[in-house]
Tab-separated table of C-alpha atoms in Angstrom:
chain	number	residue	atom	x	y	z
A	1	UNK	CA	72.251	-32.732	60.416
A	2	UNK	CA	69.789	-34.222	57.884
A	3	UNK	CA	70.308	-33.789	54.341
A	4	UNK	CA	67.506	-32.108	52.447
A	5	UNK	CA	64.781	-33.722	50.774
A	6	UNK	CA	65.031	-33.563	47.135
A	7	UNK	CA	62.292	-31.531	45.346
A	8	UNK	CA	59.703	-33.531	42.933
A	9	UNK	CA	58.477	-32.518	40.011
A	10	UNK	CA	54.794	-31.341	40.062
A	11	UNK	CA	54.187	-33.323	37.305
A	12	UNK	CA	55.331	-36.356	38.504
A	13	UNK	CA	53.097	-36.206	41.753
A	14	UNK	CA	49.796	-38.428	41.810
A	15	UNK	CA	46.957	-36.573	42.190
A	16	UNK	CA	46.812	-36.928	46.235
A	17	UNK	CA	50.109	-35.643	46.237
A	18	UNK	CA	48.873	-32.635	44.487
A	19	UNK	CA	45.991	-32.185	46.301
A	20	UNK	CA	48.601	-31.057	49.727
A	21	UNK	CA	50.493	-28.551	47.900
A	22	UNK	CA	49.867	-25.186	48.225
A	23	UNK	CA	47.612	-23.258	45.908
A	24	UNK	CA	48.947	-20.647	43.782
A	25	UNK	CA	48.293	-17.156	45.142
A	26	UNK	CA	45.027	-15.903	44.667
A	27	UNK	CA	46.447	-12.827	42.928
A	28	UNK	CA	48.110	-15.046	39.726
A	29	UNK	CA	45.995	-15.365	37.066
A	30	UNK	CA	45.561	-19.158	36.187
A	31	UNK	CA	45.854	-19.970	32.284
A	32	UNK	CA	42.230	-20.558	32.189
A	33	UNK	CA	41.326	-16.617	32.745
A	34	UNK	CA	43.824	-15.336	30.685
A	35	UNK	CA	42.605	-17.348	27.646
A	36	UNK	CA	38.723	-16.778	28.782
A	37	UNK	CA	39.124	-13.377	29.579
A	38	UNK	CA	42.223	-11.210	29.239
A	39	UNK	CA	42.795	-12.630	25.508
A	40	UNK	CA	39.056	-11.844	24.250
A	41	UNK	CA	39.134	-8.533	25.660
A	42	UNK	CA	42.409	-7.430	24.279
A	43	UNK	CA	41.239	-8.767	21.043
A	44	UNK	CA	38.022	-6.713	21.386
A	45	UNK	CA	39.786	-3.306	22.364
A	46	UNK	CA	42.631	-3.958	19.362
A	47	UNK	CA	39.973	-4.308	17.049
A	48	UNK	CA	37.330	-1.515	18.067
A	49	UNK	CA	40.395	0.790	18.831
A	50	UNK	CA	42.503	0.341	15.842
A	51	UNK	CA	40.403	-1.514	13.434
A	52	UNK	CA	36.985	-0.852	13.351
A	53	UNK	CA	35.566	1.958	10.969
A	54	UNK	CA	33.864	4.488	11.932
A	55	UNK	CA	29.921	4.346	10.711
A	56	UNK	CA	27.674	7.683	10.207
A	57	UNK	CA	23.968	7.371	11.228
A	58	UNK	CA	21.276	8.982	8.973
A	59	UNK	CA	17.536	8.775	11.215
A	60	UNK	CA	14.267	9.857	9.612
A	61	UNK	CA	10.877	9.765	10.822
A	62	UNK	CA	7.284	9.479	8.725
A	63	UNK	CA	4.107	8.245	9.449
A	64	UNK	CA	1.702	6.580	7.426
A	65	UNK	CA	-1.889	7.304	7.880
A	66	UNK	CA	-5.165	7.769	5.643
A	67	UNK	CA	-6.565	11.191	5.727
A	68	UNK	CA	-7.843	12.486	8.916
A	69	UNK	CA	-7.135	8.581	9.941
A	70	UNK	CA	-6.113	8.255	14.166
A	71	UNK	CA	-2.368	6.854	15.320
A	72	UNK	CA	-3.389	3.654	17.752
A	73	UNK	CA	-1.445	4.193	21.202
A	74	UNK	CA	-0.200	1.682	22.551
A	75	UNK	CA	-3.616	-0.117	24.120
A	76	UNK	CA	-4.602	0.224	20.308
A	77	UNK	CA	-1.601	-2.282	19.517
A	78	UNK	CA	-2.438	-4.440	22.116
A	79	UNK	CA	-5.571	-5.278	21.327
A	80	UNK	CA	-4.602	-5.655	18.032
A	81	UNK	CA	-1.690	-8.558	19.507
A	82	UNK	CA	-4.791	-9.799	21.000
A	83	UNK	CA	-6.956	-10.136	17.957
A	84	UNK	CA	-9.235	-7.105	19.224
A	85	UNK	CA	-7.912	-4.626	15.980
A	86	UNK	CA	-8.772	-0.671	17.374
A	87	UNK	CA	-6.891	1.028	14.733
A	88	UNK	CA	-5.106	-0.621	11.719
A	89	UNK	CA	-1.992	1.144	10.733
A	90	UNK	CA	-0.579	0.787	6.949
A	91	UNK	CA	2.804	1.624	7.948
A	92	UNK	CA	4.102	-2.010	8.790
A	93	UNK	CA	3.622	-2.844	4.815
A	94	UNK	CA	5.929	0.645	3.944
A	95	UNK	CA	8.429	-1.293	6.772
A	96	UNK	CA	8.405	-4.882	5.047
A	97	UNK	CA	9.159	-2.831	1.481
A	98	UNK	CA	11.797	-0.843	3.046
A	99	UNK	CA	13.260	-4.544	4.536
A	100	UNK	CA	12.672	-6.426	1.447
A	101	UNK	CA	14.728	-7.838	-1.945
A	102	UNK	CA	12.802	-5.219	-3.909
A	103	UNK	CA	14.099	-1.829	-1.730
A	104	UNK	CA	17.679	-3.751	-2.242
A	105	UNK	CA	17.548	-4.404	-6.251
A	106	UNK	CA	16.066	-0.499	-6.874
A	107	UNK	CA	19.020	0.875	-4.471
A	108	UNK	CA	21.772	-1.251	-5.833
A	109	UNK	CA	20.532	0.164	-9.558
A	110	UNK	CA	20.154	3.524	-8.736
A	111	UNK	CA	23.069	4.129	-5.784
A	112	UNK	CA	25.165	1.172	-6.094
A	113	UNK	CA	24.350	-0.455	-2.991
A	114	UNK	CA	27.043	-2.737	-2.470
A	115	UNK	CA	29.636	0.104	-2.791
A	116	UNK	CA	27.726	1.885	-0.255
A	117	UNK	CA	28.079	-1.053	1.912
A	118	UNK	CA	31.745	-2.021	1.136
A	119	UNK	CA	33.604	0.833	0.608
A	120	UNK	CA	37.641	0.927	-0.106
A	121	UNK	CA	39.215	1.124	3.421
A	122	UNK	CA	36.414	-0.726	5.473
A	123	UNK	CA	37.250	-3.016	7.904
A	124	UNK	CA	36.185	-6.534	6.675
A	125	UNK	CA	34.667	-7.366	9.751
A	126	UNK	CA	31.803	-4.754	9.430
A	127	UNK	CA	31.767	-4.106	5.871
A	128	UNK	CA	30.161	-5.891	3.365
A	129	UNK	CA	30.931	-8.901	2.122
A	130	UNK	CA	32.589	-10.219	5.616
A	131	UNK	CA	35.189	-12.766	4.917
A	132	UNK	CA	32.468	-15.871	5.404
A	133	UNK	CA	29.800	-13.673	3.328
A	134	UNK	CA	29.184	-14.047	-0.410
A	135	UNK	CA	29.021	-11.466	-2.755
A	136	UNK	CA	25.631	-12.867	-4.324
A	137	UNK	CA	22.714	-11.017	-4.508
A	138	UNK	CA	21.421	-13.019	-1.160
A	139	UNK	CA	24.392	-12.456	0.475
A	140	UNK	CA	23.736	-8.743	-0.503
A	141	UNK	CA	20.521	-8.899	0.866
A	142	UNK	CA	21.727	-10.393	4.318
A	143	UNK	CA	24.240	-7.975	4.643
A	144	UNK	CA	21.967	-4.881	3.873
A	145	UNK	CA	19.711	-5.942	7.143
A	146	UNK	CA	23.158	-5.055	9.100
A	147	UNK	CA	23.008	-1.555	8.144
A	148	UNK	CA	18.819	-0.201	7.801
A	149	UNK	CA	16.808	-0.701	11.103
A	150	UNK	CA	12.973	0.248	10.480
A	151	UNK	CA	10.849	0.341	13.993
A	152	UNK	CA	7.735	1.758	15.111
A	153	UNK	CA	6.873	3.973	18.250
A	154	UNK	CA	3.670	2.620	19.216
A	155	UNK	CA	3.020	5.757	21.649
A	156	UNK	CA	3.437	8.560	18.598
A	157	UNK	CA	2.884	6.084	16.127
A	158	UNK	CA	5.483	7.436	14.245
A	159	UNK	CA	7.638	5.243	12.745
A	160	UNK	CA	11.736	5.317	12.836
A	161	UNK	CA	14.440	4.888	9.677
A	162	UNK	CA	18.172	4.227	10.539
A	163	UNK	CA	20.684	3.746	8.118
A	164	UNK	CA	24.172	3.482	8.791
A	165	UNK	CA	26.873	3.892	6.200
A	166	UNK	CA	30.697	4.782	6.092
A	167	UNK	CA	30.261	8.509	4.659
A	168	UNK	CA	27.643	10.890	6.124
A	169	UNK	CA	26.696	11.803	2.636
A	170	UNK	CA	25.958	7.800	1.947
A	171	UNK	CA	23.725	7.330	5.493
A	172	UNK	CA	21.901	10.070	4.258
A	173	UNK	CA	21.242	9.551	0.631
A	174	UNK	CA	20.087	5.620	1.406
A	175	UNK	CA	17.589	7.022	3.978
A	176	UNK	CA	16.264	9.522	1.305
A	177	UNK	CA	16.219	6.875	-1.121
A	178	UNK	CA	14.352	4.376	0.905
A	179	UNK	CA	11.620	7.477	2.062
A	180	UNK	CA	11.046	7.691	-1.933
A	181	UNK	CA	10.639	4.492	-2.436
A	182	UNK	CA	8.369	4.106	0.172
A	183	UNK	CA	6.578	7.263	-1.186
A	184	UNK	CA	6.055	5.082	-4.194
A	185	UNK	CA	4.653	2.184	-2.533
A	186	UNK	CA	2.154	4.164	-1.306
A	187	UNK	CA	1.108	5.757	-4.155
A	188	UNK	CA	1.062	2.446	-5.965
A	189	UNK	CA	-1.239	1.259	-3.214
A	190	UNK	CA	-3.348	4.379	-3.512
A	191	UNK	CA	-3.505	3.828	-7.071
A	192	UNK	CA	-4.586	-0.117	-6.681
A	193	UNK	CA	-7.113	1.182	-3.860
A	194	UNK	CA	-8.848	3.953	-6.552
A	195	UNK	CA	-8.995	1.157	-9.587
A	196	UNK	CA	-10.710	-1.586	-7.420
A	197	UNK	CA	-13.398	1.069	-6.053
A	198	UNK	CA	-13.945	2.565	-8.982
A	199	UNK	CA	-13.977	-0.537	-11.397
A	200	UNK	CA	-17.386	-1.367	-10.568
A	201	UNK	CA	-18.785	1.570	-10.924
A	202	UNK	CA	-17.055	2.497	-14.314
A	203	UNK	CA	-18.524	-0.966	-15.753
A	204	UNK	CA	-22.116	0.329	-14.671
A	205	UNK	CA	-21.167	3.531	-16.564
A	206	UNK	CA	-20.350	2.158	-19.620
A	207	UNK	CA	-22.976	-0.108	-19.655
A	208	UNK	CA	-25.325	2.713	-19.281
A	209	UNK	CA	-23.551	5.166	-21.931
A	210	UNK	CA	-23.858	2.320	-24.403
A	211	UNK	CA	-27.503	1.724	-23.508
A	212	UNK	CA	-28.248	5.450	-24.138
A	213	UNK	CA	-26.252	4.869	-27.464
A	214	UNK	CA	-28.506	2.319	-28.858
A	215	UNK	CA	-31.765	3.919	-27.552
A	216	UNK	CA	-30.605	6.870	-29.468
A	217	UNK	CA	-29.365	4.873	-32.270
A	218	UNK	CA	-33.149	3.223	-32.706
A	219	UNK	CA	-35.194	6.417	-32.181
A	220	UNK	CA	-32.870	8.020	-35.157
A	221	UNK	CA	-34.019	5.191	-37.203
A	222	UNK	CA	-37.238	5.474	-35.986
A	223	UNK	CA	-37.650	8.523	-37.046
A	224	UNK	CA	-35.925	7.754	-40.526
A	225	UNK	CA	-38.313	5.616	-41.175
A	226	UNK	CA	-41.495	7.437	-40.549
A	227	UNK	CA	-40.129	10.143	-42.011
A	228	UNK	CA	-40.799	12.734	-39.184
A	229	UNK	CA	-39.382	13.602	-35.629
A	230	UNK	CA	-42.451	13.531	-33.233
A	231	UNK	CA	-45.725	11.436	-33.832
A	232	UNK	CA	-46.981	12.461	-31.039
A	233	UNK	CA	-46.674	16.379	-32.574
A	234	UNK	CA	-48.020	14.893	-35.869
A	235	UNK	CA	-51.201	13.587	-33.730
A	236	UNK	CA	-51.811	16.686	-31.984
A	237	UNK	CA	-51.946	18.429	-34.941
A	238	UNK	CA	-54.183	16.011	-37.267
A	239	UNK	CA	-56.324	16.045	-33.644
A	240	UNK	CA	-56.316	20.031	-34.000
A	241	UNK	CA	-57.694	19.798	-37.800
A	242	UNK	CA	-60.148	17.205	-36.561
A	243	UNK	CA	-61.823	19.374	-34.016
A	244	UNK	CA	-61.688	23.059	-36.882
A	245	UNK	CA	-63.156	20.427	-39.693
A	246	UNK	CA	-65.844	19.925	-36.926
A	247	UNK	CA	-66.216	22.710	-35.884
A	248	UNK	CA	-66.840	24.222	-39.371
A	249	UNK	CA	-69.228	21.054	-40.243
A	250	UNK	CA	-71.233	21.883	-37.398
A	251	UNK	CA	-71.727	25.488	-38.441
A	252	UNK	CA	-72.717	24.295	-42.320
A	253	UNK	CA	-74.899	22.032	-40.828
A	254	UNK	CA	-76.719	24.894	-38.698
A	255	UNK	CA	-76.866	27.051	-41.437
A	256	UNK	CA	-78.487	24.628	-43.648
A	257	UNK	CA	-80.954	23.775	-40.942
A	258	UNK	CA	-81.504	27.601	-40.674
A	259	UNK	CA	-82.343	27.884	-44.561
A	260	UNK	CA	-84.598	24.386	-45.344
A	261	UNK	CA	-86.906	25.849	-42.397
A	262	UNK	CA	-86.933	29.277	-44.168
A	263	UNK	CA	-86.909	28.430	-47.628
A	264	UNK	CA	-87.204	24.645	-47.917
A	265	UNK	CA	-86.794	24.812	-52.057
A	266	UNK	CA	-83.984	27.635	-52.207
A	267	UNK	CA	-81.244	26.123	-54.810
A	268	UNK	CA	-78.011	26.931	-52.008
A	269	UNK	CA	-78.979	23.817	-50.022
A	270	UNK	CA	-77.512	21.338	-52.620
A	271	UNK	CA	-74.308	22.987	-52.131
A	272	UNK	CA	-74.551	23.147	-49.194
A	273	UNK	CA	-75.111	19.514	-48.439
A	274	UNK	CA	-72.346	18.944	-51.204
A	275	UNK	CA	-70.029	21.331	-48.757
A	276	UNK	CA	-71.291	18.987	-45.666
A	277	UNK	CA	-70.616	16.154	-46.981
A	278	UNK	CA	-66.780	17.061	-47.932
A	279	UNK	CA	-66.426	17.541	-44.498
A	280	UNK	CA	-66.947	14.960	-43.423
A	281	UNK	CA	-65.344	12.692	-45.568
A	282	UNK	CA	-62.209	15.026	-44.900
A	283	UNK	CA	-63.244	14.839	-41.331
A	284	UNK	CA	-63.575	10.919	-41.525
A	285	UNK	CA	-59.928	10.701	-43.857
A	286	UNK	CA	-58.364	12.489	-40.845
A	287	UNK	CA	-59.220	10.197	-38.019
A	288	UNK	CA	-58.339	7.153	-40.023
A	289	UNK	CA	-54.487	8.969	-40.286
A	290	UNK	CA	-54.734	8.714	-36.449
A	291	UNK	CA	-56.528	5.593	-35.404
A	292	UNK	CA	-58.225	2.657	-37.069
A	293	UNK	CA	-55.869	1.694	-39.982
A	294	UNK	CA	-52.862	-0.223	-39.585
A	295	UNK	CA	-50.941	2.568	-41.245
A	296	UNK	CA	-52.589	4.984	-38.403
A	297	UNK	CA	-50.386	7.028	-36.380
A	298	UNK	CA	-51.314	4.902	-33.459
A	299	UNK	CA	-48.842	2.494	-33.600
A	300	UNK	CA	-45.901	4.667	-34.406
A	301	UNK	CA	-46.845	6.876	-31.430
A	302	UNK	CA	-46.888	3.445	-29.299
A	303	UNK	CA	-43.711	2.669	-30.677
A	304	UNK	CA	-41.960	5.971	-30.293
A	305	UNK	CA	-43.398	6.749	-26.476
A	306	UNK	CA	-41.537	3.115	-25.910
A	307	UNK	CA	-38.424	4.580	-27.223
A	308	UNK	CA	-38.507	7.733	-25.755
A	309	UNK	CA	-39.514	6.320	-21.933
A	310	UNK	CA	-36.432	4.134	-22.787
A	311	UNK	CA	-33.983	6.269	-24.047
A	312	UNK	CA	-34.879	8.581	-20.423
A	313	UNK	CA	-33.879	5.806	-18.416
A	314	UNK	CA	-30.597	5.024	-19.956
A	315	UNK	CA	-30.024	8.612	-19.483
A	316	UNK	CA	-31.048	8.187	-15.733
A	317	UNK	CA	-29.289	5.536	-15.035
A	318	UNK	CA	-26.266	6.907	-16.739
A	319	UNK	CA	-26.435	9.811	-14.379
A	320	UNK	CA	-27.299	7.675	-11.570
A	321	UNK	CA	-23.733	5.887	-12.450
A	322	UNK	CA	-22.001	8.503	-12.980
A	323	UNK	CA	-22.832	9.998	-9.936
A	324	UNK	CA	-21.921	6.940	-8.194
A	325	UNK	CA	-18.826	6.776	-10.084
A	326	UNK	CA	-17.874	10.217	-8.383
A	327	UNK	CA	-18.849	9.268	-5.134
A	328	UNK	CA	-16.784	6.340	-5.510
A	329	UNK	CA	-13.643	8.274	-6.948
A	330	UNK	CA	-14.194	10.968	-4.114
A	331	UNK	CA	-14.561	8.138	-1.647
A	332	UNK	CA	-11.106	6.496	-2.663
A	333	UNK	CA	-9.143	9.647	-2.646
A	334	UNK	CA	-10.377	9.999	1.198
A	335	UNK	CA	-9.339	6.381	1.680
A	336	UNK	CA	-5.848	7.157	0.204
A	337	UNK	CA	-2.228	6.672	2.105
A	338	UNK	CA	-0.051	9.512	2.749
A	339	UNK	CA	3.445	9.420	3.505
A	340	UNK	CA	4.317	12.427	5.678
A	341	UNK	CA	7.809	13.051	6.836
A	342	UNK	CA	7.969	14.110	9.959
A	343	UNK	CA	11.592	14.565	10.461
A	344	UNK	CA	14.400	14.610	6.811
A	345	UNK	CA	17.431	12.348	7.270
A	346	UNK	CA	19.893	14.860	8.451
A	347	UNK	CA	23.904	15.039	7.320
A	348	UNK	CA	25.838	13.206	10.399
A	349	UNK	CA	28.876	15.675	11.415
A	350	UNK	CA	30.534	12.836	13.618
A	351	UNK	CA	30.315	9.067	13.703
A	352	UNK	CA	28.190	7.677	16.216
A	353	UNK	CA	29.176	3.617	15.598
A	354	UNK	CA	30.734	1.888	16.604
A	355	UNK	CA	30.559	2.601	20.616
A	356	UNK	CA	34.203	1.327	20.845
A	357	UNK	CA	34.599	0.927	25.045
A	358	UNK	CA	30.750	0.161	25.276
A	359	UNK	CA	31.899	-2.903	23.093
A	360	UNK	CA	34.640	-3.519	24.898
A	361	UNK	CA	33.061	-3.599	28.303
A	362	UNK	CA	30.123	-5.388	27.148
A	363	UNK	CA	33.179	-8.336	25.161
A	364	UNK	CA	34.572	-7.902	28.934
A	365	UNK	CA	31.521	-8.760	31.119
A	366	UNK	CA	30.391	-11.692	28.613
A	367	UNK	CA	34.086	-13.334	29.130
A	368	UNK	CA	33.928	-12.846	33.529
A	369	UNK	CA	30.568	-14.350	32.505
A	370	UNK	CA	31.101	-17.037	30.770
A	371	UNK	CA	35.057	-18.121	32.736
A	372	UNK	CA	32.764	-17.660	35.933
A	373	UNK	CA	29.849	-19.969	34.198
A	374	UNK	CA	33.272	-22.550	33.415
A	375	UNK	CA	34.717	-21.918	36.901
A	376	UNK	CA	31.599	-23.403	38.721
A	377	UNK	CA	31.267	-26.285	36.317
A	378	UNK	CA	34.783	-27.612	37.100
A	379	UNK	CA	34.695	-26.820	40.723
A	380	UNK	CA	31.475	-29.202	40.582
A	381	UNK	CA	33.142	-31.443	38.834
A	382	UNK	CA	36.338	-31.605	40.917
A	383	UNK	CA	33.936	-31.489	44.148
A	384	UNK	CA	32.154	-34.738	42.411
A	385	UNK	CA	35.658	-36.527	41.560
A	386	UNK	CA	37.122	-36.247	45.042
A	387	UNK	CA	33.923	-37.438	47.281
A	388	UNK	CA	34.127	-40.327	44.398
């Protein structure tokens, strides 16, 4: 009877000698998949069952649009991708605002933002500030992208607010908070959009009201100076006692004519060539008040027709500019933005994050992954080694 052969030590075995024995049974996990697989995943489900806060989702929904102003659809954002803009849409600037350092500076004033995101009895690894994050106002702002999620539905063209927080009451009062603010955007931009149309046409209006200022200003003085309102009504009537002088003249001078051919020595003809004559030097004193003297009403007529025909088109073309300034005002205000909420940010009665076994089977099927990824990279490698 032989004696029995002494058992080795695995580890003492050269590699050939390792290469005979017997695999393990397919059934024992190898150290490789427990520390691959098993260990991440029972990490994962100790930490989303027993560790991981609950979070409360707050959604709204608005759109942003100009009066009477289409949604694109979706071939409208395409083109746009493309460079071929159907429709522009104002509600990716109201997006970037609610995203930005601005949204987080006004929220941490007025709701204390980073108690909001960092509540007592969060779990450090989804509150704010994480364990690697710093409580600066950058590391703020990092940590704030975590919780708001702004999108767009390019079919409705209606665009999508979530905010997560660790009270319902919180989710909810960040989403109204960020809906004002973005109300406020857009009535800043509205009011930016009315100054720059209007601008112009406010200049031309001024200009024009002080044009009809100083045309009024010089026919005051005008008429200061000459000492009454109208010339022209000043002609008129020294042209009206022109044409009774004349008229009288011509009947003395008729009725003189009459008497020399009846009674060629009668004594009233002296007088009445004395009466003739007054006439007409009135007659003749008359027209030099109007015309042929340089202190004639001629050129004070000239000179108040050119102030008149200018003060009427300052006036015209302050109407015509004020008129334009209303159809520029009326113009913006159907140009302006509207924020219209199409659905409030409703109270959350349960918490919706985080999906606990969605996590885990998701931390599950990366680590099969990724030890099956590891598996075929040594099995190459030990396949390589062994033709070698």
């Amino acid at each position: 009877m032989t004696d029995p052969v002494p058992e080795i030590p695995r580890d003492r075995l050269s590699f050939r000698q390792r290469r005979r024995l017997p695999d393990l049974p397919r059934w024992a996990p190898s150290w490789p998949f427990l520390i691959c697989v098993i260990l991440p995943t029972l990490l994962a489900a100790f930490y989303f069952l027993l560790i991981a806060s609950p979070r409360y989702v707050s959604e709204a929904r608005f759109i942003v649009r100009q009066a009477g102003q289409a949604q694109p659809d979706a071939l409208g954002l395409t083109l746009q991708g493309v460079g071929l803009s159907a429709t522009q849409t104002d509600a990716f600037a109201v997006h970037d605002y609610m995203r930005s350092r601005d949204a987080v500076a006004e929220l941490d004033q007025s709701l204390d933002l980073s108690r909001l995101l960092g509540p007592p009895g969060a779990d450090i690894f989804s509150r704010w500030p994480r364990p690697w994050e710093s409580r600066s106002r950058e590391g703020l702002y990092k940590g704030y992208q975590r919780f708001v999620t702004v999108g767009y539905d390019a079919t409705t063209g209606i665009s999508i607010l979530r905010v997560e927080a660790y009270r319902p009451e919180d989710a909810r009062r960040l989403a109204e908070a960020l809906l004002t603010g973005g109300e406020g955007l857009v009535n800043r931009l509205n009011a930016r959009s009315v100054a720059d149309a209007v601008s112009q046409a406010e200049t031309s209006r001024d200009e024009a009201r002080e044009r009809l200022s100083e045309a009024q200003r010089r026919l005051v003085a005008f008429r200061n100076r000459q000492r009454f309102i109208d010339p022209s009504m000043v002609a008129a009537e020294g042209a009206g006692l022109i044409g009774e002088l004349s008229a009288t003249l011509a009947g003395l001078r008729a009725e003189r004519a009459q008497l020399a051919a009846e009674a060629p020595q009668s004594p009233q003809l002296p007088s009445l060539d004395n009466r003739i004559a007054a006439y007409e030097r009135q007659i003749s004193a008359e027209r030099s008040k109007l015309a042929g003297e340089a202190s004639s009403l001629v050129p004070a007529v000239s000179a108040y027709e050119d102030l008149v025909l200018e003060r009427e088109l300052a006036d015209r073309q302050l109407s015509e500019a004020t008129a334009a300034l209303l159809a520029a005002e009326r113009d913006a205000r159907r140009q302006a933005l509207y924020l219209q909420r199409v659905v409030s940010p409703a109270l959350a009665d349960e918490p919706t994050l985080p999906r606990r076994w969605l996590s885990i089977l998701i931390v599950l099927i990366g680590s099969l992954l990724l030890y099956g990824v590891g598996w075929l990279v040594w099995s190459g490698l030990r396949e390589h080694r062994q033709q070698g």
